[in-house]
Coordinates of C-alpha atoms in Angstrom, one line a residue:
M916 CA -12.5 5.4 -19.2
S917 CA -12.1 8.8 -20.4
T918 CA -8.9 9.7 -21.9
T919 CA -6.9 12.6 -23.6
H920 CA -6.8 12.9 -27.3
Q921 CA -3.0 12.3 -27.0
Q922 CA -1.9 8.7 -27.4
I923 CA -1.1 7.0 -24.1
P924 CA 1.8 4.7 -24.6
T925 CA 1.6 1.1 -23.4
E926 CA 5.0 1.1 -21.5
M927 CA 6.6 3.8 -19.4
R928 CA 10.0 4.2 -17.2
A929 CA 9.3 3.7 -13.5
A930 CA 11.6 3.2 -10.5
Q931 CA 10.7 -0.3 -9.4
I932 CA 12.0 -2.5 -6.5
L933 CA 11.6 -6.3 -6.7
E934 CA 12.5 -6.7 -3.0
Q935 CA 13.3 -4.5 -0.1
G936 CA 16.8 -3.6 0.9
D937 CA 19.4 -1.1 0.3
I938 CA 19.5 1.5 -2.5
G939 CA 21.0 -1.3 -4.8
V940 CA 17.5 -2.8 -5.1
I941 CA 16.2 0.4 -7.1
E942 CA 16.1 0.0 -10.8
V943 CA 14.4 2.1 -13.4
R944 CA 12.6 -0.4 -15.8
Q945 CA 10.2 -0.4 -18.7
V946 CA 6.8 -1.4 -17.1
K947 CA 3.1 -1.3 -18.3
V948 CA 1.3 1.9 -18.0
P949 CA -1.6 1.3 -15.6
T950 CA -5.2 1.8 -16.6
P951 CA -7.6 3.6 -14.2
G952 CA -10.4 1.9 -12.6
P953 CA -13.4 3.4 -10.8
G954 CA -12.4 6.3 -8.7
Q955 CA -9.0 6.5 -10.1
V956 CA -7.0 9.0 -12.1
L957 CA -3.9 8.6 -14.5
V958 CA -1.5 11.2 -14.3
R959 CA 1.2 12.1 -16.7
V960 CA 4.0 13.0 -14.1
E961 CA 6.1 16.1 -14.6
Y962 CA 7.6 16.1 -11.0
A963 CA 7.5 13.8 -8.1
G964 CA 8.5 14.5 -4.5
N965 CA 11.2 12.5 -2.7
N966 CA 10.2 11.7 0.8
F967 CA 11.5 9.7 3.7
I968 CA 8.6 7.4 3.6
D969 CA 10.0 6.3 0.2
T970 CA 13.3 5.0 1.9
Y971 CA 11.2 3.3 4.6
Q972 CA 9.3 1.4 1.9
R973 CA 12.4 0.6 -0.2
G974 CA 14.4 -0.4 3.0
G975 CA 11.7 -2.6 4.6
V976 CA 10.6 -0.5 7.7
Y977 CA 7.3 -0.5 6.0
K978 CA 6.1 -3.7 4.1
V979 CA 4.8 -3.0 0.5
P980 CA 3.4 -5.3 -2.1
L981 CA 6.3 -6.6 -4.5
P982 CA 7.1 -5.7 -7.3
Y983 CA 6.5 -1.9 -6.1
I984 CA 7.0 1.4 -7.9
L985 CA 8.4 4.0 -5.4
G986 CA 7.1 7.5 -4.7
N987 CA 4.1 8.9 -2.9
E988 CA 3.8 12.4 -4.3
S989 CA 3.3 13.5 -7.9
A990 CA 2.2 16.5 -9.9
G991 CA 1.4 16.6 -13.6
Q992 CA -1.5 16.4 -16.1
V993 CA -4.7 14.2 -16.0
V994 CA -4.6 12.0 -19.2
A995 CA -7.3 9.5 -18.2
V996 CA -9.8 9.0 -15.6
G997 CA -11.8 5.9 -14.4
Q998 CA -15.7 5.6 -14.0
G999 CA -17.3 8.0 -11.8
V1000 CA -14.5 10.7 -12.0
D1001 CA -15.6 14.0 -13.5
E1002 CA -15.7 17.7 -12.5
S1003 CA -19.0 17.1 -10.6
T1004 CA -17.5 14.4 -8.3
Y1005 CA -14.0 15.1 -7.7
G1006 CA -13.5 18.6 -9.3
F1007 CA -11.3 18.0 -12.3
K1008 CA -11.1 16.4 -15.9
V1009 CA -8.9 15.2 -18.4
G1010 CA -6.3 18.1 -19.3
D1011 CA -6.1 19.4 -15.8
Q1012 CA -3.1 20.1 -13.9
V1013 CA -3.2 18.3 -10.6
A1014 CA -1.0 17.1 -7.7
A1015 CA -1.7 13.5 -5.8
Y1016 CA -0.9 12.0 -2.7
T1017 CA -0.4 8.5 -4.0
A1018 CA 0.1 5.0 -2.5
G1019 CA 3.4 4.5 -4.4
G1020 CA 3.8 4.7 -7.9
S1021 CA 4.9 8.4 -8.3
F1022 CA 8.4 7.7 -9.6
A1023 CA 7.2 6.9 -12.9
E1024 CA 6.3 8.7 -16.2
Y1025 CA 2.5 7.8 -15.5
A1026 CA 1.2 7.6 -12.0
L1027 CA -2.4 6.0 -11.1
T1028 CA -4.0 8.0 -8.3
N1029 CA -6.9 7.9 -6.0
A1030 CA -9.3 10.6 -7.2
A1031 CA -10.0 11.4 -3.6
K1032 CA -6.3 12.2 -2.9
T1033 CA -5.9 14.4 -6.0
V1034 CA -6.3 18.0 -6.1
K1035 CA -6.7 20.6 -9.1
L1036 CA -3.9 23.1 -8.9
L1037 CA -4.7 26.8 -8.5
D1038 CA -4.2 29.0 -11.6
G1039 CA -0.5 30.0 -11.8
F1040 CA 0.5 27.1 -9.4
S1041 CA 3.2 25.1 -11.1
T1042 CA 3.5 21.4 -10.9
R1043 CA 7.0 21.9 -9.6
D1044 CA 5.9 23.8 -6.6
A1045 CA 3.0 21.3 -6.0
A1046 CA 5.5 18.4 -6.0
T1047 CA 7.7 20.5 -3.6
V1048 CA 5.0 21.1 -1.2
L1049 CA 2.0 18.7 -1.1
V1050 CA 3.1 15.8 1.0
Q1051 CA 5.4 17.7 3.5
G1052 CA 3.3 20.7 3.5
L1053 CA 0.0 18.7 4.3
T1054 CA 2.0 16.8 7.0
A1055 CA 3.2 20.1 8.6
L1056 CA -0.2 21.8 8.4
T1057 CA -2.1 19.0 9.8
F1058 CA 0.3 18.5 12.6
V1059 CA 0.4 21.9 13.9
K1060 CA -3.4 22.0 13.9
E1061 CA -4.2 18.6 15.0
A1062 CA -1.3 16.6 16.4
H1063 CA -0.4 19.6 18.6
E1064 CA -2.4 22.7 18.1
V1065 CA 0.1 25.5 17.9
K1066 CA -1.2 28.6 19.6
K1067 CA -0.1 32.4 20.0
G1068 CA 2.3 32.6 23.0
Q1069 CA 3.6 29.1 23.0
F1070 CA 7.2 27.9 22.7
I1071 CA 7.7 25.5 19.9
L1072 CA 10.8 23.4 19.1
V1073 CA 11.3 21.9 15.8
H1074 CA 14.1 19.4 15.5
A1075 CA 15.9 19.1 12.0
A1076 CA 14.5 22.6 11.3
A1077 CA 16.3 23.1 8.0
G1078 CA 15.1 20.0 6.5
G1079 CA 12.1 20.0 4.1
L1080 CA 9.5 19.2 6.7
G1081 CA 11.3 21.3 9.4
L1082 CA 11.3 24.5 7.4
L1083 CA 7.5 24.2 6.7
L1084 CA 6.9 23.5 10.6
V1085 CA 9.0 26.5 11.5
Q1086 CA 7.1 28.8 9.1
L1087 CA 3.6 27.5 10.2
A1088 CA 4.5 27.6 13.9
K1089 CA 5.8 31.1 13.5
R1090 CA 2.5 32.1 11.6
F1091 CA 0.3 30.7 14.3
G1092 CA 2.0 32.9 16.8
A1093 CA 4.6 30.8 18.5
T1094 CA 8.1 31.6 19.6
V1095 CA 10.1 28.9 17.5
I1096 CA 13.2 27.2 18.5
G1097 CA 14.9 25.1 16.0
T1098 CA 17.8 22.6 16.1
T1099 CA 20.3 21.8 13.3
S1100 CA 23.6 20.3 12.7
T1101 CA 25.7 23.2 11.2
E1102 CA 25.8 26.8 11.3
E1103 CA 24.8 27.0 7.6
K1104 CA 21.6 25.1 8.1
A1105 CA 21.1 27.4 11.3
E1106 CA 20.9 30.4 9.2
I1107 CA 18.4 28.8 6.7
A1108 CA 16.2 27.9 9.8
R1109 CA 16.5 31.6 10.9
K1110 CA 15.4 33.0 7.5
A1111 CA 12.4 30.7 7.6
G1112 CA 11.4 32.4 10.8
A1113 CA 13.0 30.3 13.9
D1114 CA 13.5 32.7 16.7
H1115 CA 16.3 30.8 18.1
V1116 CA 18.4 28.0 16.6
I1117 CA 20.5 25.6 18.7
L1118 CA 23.4 23.4 17.0
Y1119 CA 23.0 19.9 18.6
G1120 CA 26.3 17.9 18.9
Q1121 CA 29.6 19.9 19.4
G1122 CA 29.1 19.5 23.1
R1123 CA 26.0 21.8 23.3
D1124 CA 23.5 21.2 26.1
V1125 CA 20.2 21.6 24.1
V1126 CA 18.0 21.1 27.2
S1127 CA 19.8 23.8 29.1
E1128 CA 19.8 26.1 26.2
V1129 CA 16.2 25.6 25.8
Y1130 CA 15.5 26.4 29.4
K1131 CA 17.3 29.7 29.1
I1132 CA 15.0 30.7 26.3
T1133 CA 11.7 29.6 27.8
G1134 CA 12.3 30.4 31.4
G1135 CA 10.1 28.9 34.1
E1136 CA 10.9 26.8 37.1
G1137 CA 10.9 22.8 37.5
I1138 CA 8.3 21.1 35.3
D1139 CA 6.8 24.5 34.1
R1140 CA 10.0 25.2 32.0
G1141 CA 10.6 24.0 28.5
V1142 CA 8.4 24.2 25.4
H1143 CA 4.9 23.5 24.9
G1144 CA 5.5 21.2 21.9
V1145 CA 8.3 19.3 20.2
F1146 CA 8.0 18.4 16.4
D1147 CA 10.8 15.5 16.3
G1148 CA 11.7 14.3 12.7
V1149 CA 15.0 13.0 13.8
G1150 CA 13.9 10.0 15.9
K1151 CA 16.1 7.9 18.0
D1152 CA 19.0 10.3 18.7
T1153 CA 16.7 13.0 20.0
F1154 CA 13.6 11.3 21.4
D1155 CA 14.8 10.7 25.0
S1156 CA 15.8 14.4 25.6
D1157 CA 12.4 15.3 24.3
F1158 CA 10.8 14.4 27.8
D1159 CA 13.3 17.0 29.2
L1160 CA 12.5 19.6 26.7
V1161 CA 8.7 19.8 26.9
R1162 CA 7.1 21.5 30.0
R1163 CA 4.1 20.2 32.0
K1164 CA 1.1 19.3 29.8
G1165 CA 3.2 19.4 26.7
T1166 CA 3.4 17.3 23.6
I1167 CA 6.1 15.3 21.9
V1168 CA 5.1 14.8 18.1
T1169 CA 7.4 12.2 16.6
C1170 CA 7.2 12.7 12.9
G1171 CA 10.3 10.8 11.5
N1172 CA 13.1 8.4 12.0
A1173 CA 16.0 10.2 10.4
S1174 CA 18.3 8.7 12.9
G1175 CA 16.7 5.4 13.4
P1176 CA 13.3 4.3 14.9
V1177 CA 12.2 5.6 18.3
P1178 CA 12.7 3.1 21.1
P1179 CA 9.9 1.6 23.1
F1180 CA 9.3 3.6 26.5
A1181 CA 7.1 2.9 29.4
P1182 CA 3.9 4.9 29.7
L1183 CA 4.7 5.9 33.2
K1184 CA 7.3 8.1 31.7
L1185 CA 4.5 10.5 30.8
G1186 CA 3.1 10.7 34.3
P1187 CA 5.8 13.3 36.2
K1188 CA 4.7 16.1 33.8
N1189 CA 1.4 14.7 32.3
L1190 CA 2.9 14.6 28.8
K1191 CA 1.3 13.4 25.5
V1192 CA 3.2 11.7 22.9
C1193 CA 1.8 11.0 19.4
R1194 CA 3.1 9.5 16.1
P1195 CA 0.6 10.9 13.6
V1196 CA 0.2 9.6 10.1
L1197 CA -0.7 12.2 7.5
N1198 CA -3.3 9.9 5.8
Q1199 CA -5.5 9.8 8.9
Y1200 CA -5.8 13.6 9.1
V1201 CA -6.8 13.6 5.3
H1202 CA -8.7 10.3 5.0
T1203 CA -11.8 11.7 3.5
Q1204 CA -11.9 13.5 0.2
E1205 CA -13.3 16.6 2.1
E1206 CA -10.4 16.8 4.5
F1207 CA -7.8 16.3 1.7
Q1208 CA -9.4 19.0 -0.5
S1209 CA -9.8 21.3 2.5
Y1210 CA -6.2 21.1 3.7
A1211 CA -4.7 21.0 0.3
K1212 CA -6.6 24.3 -0.8
E1213 CA -5.5 25.9 2.5
L1214 CA -1.9 24.8 1.9
F1215 CA -1.7 26.0 -1.7
E1216 CA -3.4 29.3 -0.9
L1217 CA -0.6 29.8 1.8
V1218 CA 2.0 29.3 -0.8
Q1219 CA 0.5 31.3 -3.3
S1220 CA 0.0 34.2 -1.1
G1221 CA 3.7 34.2 -0.1
A1222 CA 2.9 33.2 3.5
L1223 CA 4.7 29.8 3.0
R1224 CA 8.0 29.9 1.1
L1225 CA 9.4 26.7 -0.5
S1226 CA 12.8 25.6 -0.7
V1227 CA 14.2 22.9 -3.1
H1228 CA 17.6 21.3 -2.2
K1229 CA 18.0 19.7 -5.6
E1230 CA 16.4 18.0 -8.6
Y1231 CA 17.1 14.6 -9.8
D1232 CA 16.2 12.7 -13.1
L1233 CA 14.1 9.7 -13.3
S1234 CA 16.9 7.2 -13.8
T1235 CA 18.4 4.3 -11.7
E1236 CA 21.3 6.5 -10.6
G1237 CA 19.0 9.5 -10.1
I1238 CA 16.5 7.9 -7.7
R1239 CA 19.4 6.0 -5.8
Q1240 CA 21.1 9.4 -5.2
A1241 CA 18.2 11.1 -4.1
Q1242 CA 17.5 8.3 -1.5
E1243 CA 21.2 8.5 -0.4
D1244 CA 21.1 12.1 -0.1
I1245 CA 17.8 12.3 1.9
T1246 CA 19.0 9.8 4.5
S1247 CA 22.5 11.6 4.7
R1248 CA 20.9 14.3 6.9
K1249 CA 23.1 16.8 4.9
T1250 CA 20.3 18.3 2.8
S1251 CA 18.1 21.4 3.4
G1252 CA 14.7 21.8 1.8
K1253 CA 12.9 19.4 -0.8
L1254 CA 14.4 16.7 -3.1
L1255 CA 12.5 16.3 -6.3
I1256 CA 12.4 13.9 -9.1
K1257 CA 12.0 15.6 -12.5
V1258 CA 10.2 13.2 -14.6
A1259 CA 9.1 15.1 -17.8
A1260 CA 11.7 16.5 -19.9

């Protein structure tokens, strides 16, 4: 194992759960600093990103090995590397600033990462920006390229368009030439979505008929009216109407369960308009080192060039109260932009 000259402590603070449940199971404890094995990297974390998947893992939607340190996205400095990790194999060394897509462990002072899912930051790219954009940015970028390939001239609808993922989907769909329709819950959020590039924003609830308003925007008759693709991070509350929103040969991309899991449906429901439904997972689009590095490089270049603008809702500290509040806030559906955990002082 190669390490930095600075002494690595034996213990660290980490947001850990001993069982799955409500936010009360989260506690920041003193735990042992992990040691990187072959193909692994130890990162001194400066910022970590708070994502919906963290709430699913804490709450039991996804099973995790216990005890478990929460957090799937971190950015900081490499302080140690395991066997086989160097500049020739993975492109970085001890001392480099990096961002990582981790399998848990990011809400901690030190995070153990898979070298194949760790990327060196471009010159001038901050760890704060990296933790803001890595997971949600990779999700948005891979989804608009592979889950439903967004093309010039298409109509694309993004539910929860002012959320962290929604804002990135809006910007990318617009960049690829689509007319973008967003849905939000408040006029304040609608204005945020418009500033991100949404051509039209519809407020759901309040007696609004979202389907009728979408048809007015897209035009068309019968099964040829509606959008070419829906990116739905809301889940249960919006999924049924997605089948009406999408036109013939369109795609429904379910990318979140903010209102609860999507209910089961009969495959025959796809037939009347030859629709496609997919529930993609980021990891399967960046499964190899080459895929991860290529998409991460493209993403960071979009941010650095100004083509993709980042939005942070709030920063939280690495404390029991801070992590609990971050998880409570992200599930409230009242936030806009990214929720960050500031780890380093």
